[in-house]
Coordinates of C-alpha atoms in Angstrom, one line a residue:
M1 CA -49.5 31.9 -133.0
A2 CA -49.8 28.5 -131.4
C3 CA -47.9 27.7 -128.3
V4 CA -45.5 24.8 -128.8
P5 CA -44.5 23.0 -125.6
S6 CA -40.8 23.0 -124.8
V7 CA -38.8 19.9 -124.0
K8 CA -39.1 20.7 -120.3
D9 CA -42.9 20.4 -120.6
R10 CA -42.7 16.8 -121.9
L11 CA -42.1 13.4 -120.4
V12 CA -38.8 12.0 -121.7
I13 CA -39.5 8.5 -120.5
G14 CA -37.9 6.0 -123.0
N15 CA -35.3 8.5 -124.2
F16 CA -31.6 7.9 -123.7
G17 CA -30.2 9.3 -120.5
L18 CA -32.8 8.6 -117.8
S19 CA -32.4 5.9 -115.2
W20 CA -35.4 3.7 -114.4
E21 CA -35.9 5.5 -111.1
Q22 CA -36.0 8.9 -112.9
E23 CA -38.5 7.5 -115.4
V24 CA -40.8 6.3 -112.6
T25 CA -40.4 9.7 -110.9
Q26 CA -41.5 11.6 -114.0
M27 CA -44.5 9.3 -114.5
A28 CA -45.6 9.5 -110.8
L29 CA -45.3 13.2 -110.6
W30 CA -47.1 13.6 -113.9
S31 CA -50.0 11.7 -112.5
I32 CA -50.1 13.7 -109.3
M33 CA -50.0 17.0 -111.2
A34 CA -53.0 16.2 -113.5
A35 CA -50.9 17.5 -116.4
P36 CA -51.5 16.7 -120.1
L37 CA -49.4 13.8 -121.4
L38 CA -46.9 15.1 -123.8
M39 CA -44.1 12.7 -124.7
S40 CA -40.8 13.5 -126.5
N41 CA -40.7 10.0 -128.1
D42 CA -42.5 7.5 -130.3
L43 CA -44.0 4.6 -128.4
R44 CA -43.1 2.3 -131.4
D45 CA -39.4 2.9 -130.8
I46 CA -38.8 2.7 -127.0
N47 CA -38.0 -0.2 -124.8
P48 CA -40.9 -2.4 -123.5
R49 CA -40.4 -1.4 -119.9
S50 CA -40.6 2.3 -120.6
K51 CA -43.6 1.7 -122.9
A52 CA -45.4 -0.3 -120.2
L53 CA -44.7 2.6 -117.7
L54 CA -46.2 5.2 -120.1
Q55 CA -49.3 2.9 -120.6
N56 CA -49.9 2.0 -117.0
Q57 CA -53.7 2.3 -116.7
E58 CA -53.7 2.7 -112.9
V59 CA -51.3 5.6 -113.1
I60 CA -53.1 7.2 -116.0
A61 CA -56.4 6.8 -114.0
I62 CA -54.9 9.0 -111.2
N63 CA -54.0 11.7 -113.7
Q64 CA -57.4 11.5 -115.4
D65 CA -59.5 11.2 -112.1
P66 CA -62.9 12.9 -112.7
L67 CA -62.5 15.1 -109.6
G68 CA -59.9 17.0 -111.7
A69 CA -57.8 18.1 -108.6
Q70 CA -54.2 18.9 -109.0
G71 CA -51.8 17.4 -106.4
Y72 CA -49.7 19.4 -104.0
R73 CA -46.7 18.9 -101.8
V74 CA -47.5 18.0 -98.2
L75 CA -44.0 18.1 -96.8
K76 CA -40.3 18.2 -97.7
V77 CA -38.0 16.7 -95.1
D78 CA -34.6 15.0 -95.2
N79 CA -34.4 15.1 -99.0
F80 CA -37.9 13.4 -99.3
E81 CA -40.9 15.1 -100.8
L82 CA -44.4 13.8 -100.1
W83 CA -47.2 14.8 -102.5
E84 CA -50.9 14.0 -102.4
K85 CA -53.8 14.3 -104.8
P86 CA -57.4 14.0 -103.8
L87 CA -59.4 11.5 -105.9
T88 CA -63.1 10.9 -106.3
G89 CA -64.9 8.9 -103.6
G90 CA -62.6 10.0 -100.8
S91 CA -59.5 8.3 -102.2
V92 CA -56.1 9.9 -102.4
A93 CA -52.9 9.4 -104.5
V94 CA -49.6 9.7 -102.7
S95 CA -46.1 10.0 -104.0
V96 CA -42.9 9.9 -102.0
T97 CA -39.8 11.1 -103.9
N98 CA -36.2 10.6 -102.7
R99 CA -34.4 13.7 -103.9
Q100 CA -30.9 12.3 -103.1
E101 CA -29.0 11.4 -106.3
I102 CA -26.5 9.0 -104.8
G103 CA -26.4 6.3 -102.2
G104 CA -28.8 3.4 -101.6
A105 CA -32.4 3.1 -101.0
R106 CA -33.7 5.1 -98.0
R107 CA -36.7 4.3 -95.8
F108 CA -39.7 6.6 -95.5
T109 CA -42.4 6.0 -93.0
L110 CA -45.9 6.9 -94.2
S111 CA -48.7 7.1 -91.8
R112 CA -52.3 8.1 -91.9
G113 CA -51.6 11.2 -89.8
V114 CA -49.9 13.1 -92.7
L115 CA -52.5 12.4 -95.4
W116 CA -55.3 14.9 -95.8
K117 CA -54.2 16.6 -92.6
G118 CA -54.9 13.3 -90.8
L119 CA -58.4 12.9 -92.2
A120 CA -57.7 10.0 -94.7
C121 CA -58.7 6.5 -93.7
K122 CA -60.5 7.4 -90.5
D123 CA -62.5 4.2 -90.5
K124 CA -61.0 1.8 -93.1
C125 CA -58.8 2.1 -96.2
Y126 CA -57.0 -0.1 -98.7
V127 CA -53.4 0.8 -99.7
T128 CA -51.9 -0.2 -103.1
Q129 CA -48.4 0.7 -104.3
L130 CA -48.6 1.4 -108.1
L131 CA -45.0 2.4 -108.8
P132 CA -42.2 1.4 -109.1
T133 CA -43.8 -2.0 -108.8
R134 CA -47.4 -2.9 -107.9
Y135 CA -47.9 -4.2 -104.4
E136 CA -51.0 -4.4 -102.3
Y137 CA -50.4 -3.5 -98.6
G138 CA -54.1 -4.4 -98.0
S139 CA -56.7 -3.1 -95.6
F140 CA -56.2 -1.0 -92.6
N141 CA -58.7 -0.1 -89.9
G142 CA -58.5 3.4 -88.5
T143 CA -54.8 3.9 -88.9
F144 CA -51.9 2.7 -90.9
V145 CA -48.1 2.9 -91.1
V146 CA -46.3 1.8 -94.2
Q147 CA -42.5 1.5 -94.5
L148 CA -41.4 2.5 -98.0
S149 CA -38.0 1.9 -99.5
V150 CA -37.2 4.7 -102.0
N151 CA -34.2 4.6 -104.3
P152 CA -32.1 7.7 -105.1
S153 CA -34.0 9.9 -107.6
G154 CA -36.8 7.5 -107.3
T155 CA -40.5 7.7 -106.3
V156 CA -43.0 5.4 -104.8
L157 CA -46.6 6.0 -105.9
L158 CA -49.5 4.8 -103.8
R159 CA -53.3 4.9 -104.1
V160 CA -55.2 4.9 -100.8
N161 CA -58.9 3.9 -101.3
K162 CA -61.8 3.4 -98.9
G163 CA -61.9 -0.2 -100.0
P164 CA -60.0 -2.7 -102.3
T165 CA -59.2 -1.5 -105.8
V166 CA -61.2 -2.9 -108.7

């Protein structure tokens, strides 16, 4: 008998009931976990913003990275969770999730010292925020500190490369 995935095994992005922040969190954590993409909707029938999120090529590339590594939680502190996923070429994907459900955006300070046990970006790196919006923090030499603003139930997804993204 074939195994049929349950609703909890699927992304529900674009379905009624999720906030934008919750949709971003689902997509970001899906990419970090290297899980198969199973959706509980029809891309022809969802709003354009949700469809664009599900089709974000940079986020999909993290999930599909040839290294095939699954992400893992690095720390959980003050209702934040920091996850990382090793990528080919010495890059790393990083997600920061605000587990609080109410209130306003909260600040999270991300530094090189917590990524890959302090081994990421020893010489030079390039930091790009992919979600909830794309933003290039740029190049850093030897060390970096990035102040992230993370909404309740929201996630910020970053890619840290040895050089600028293509």
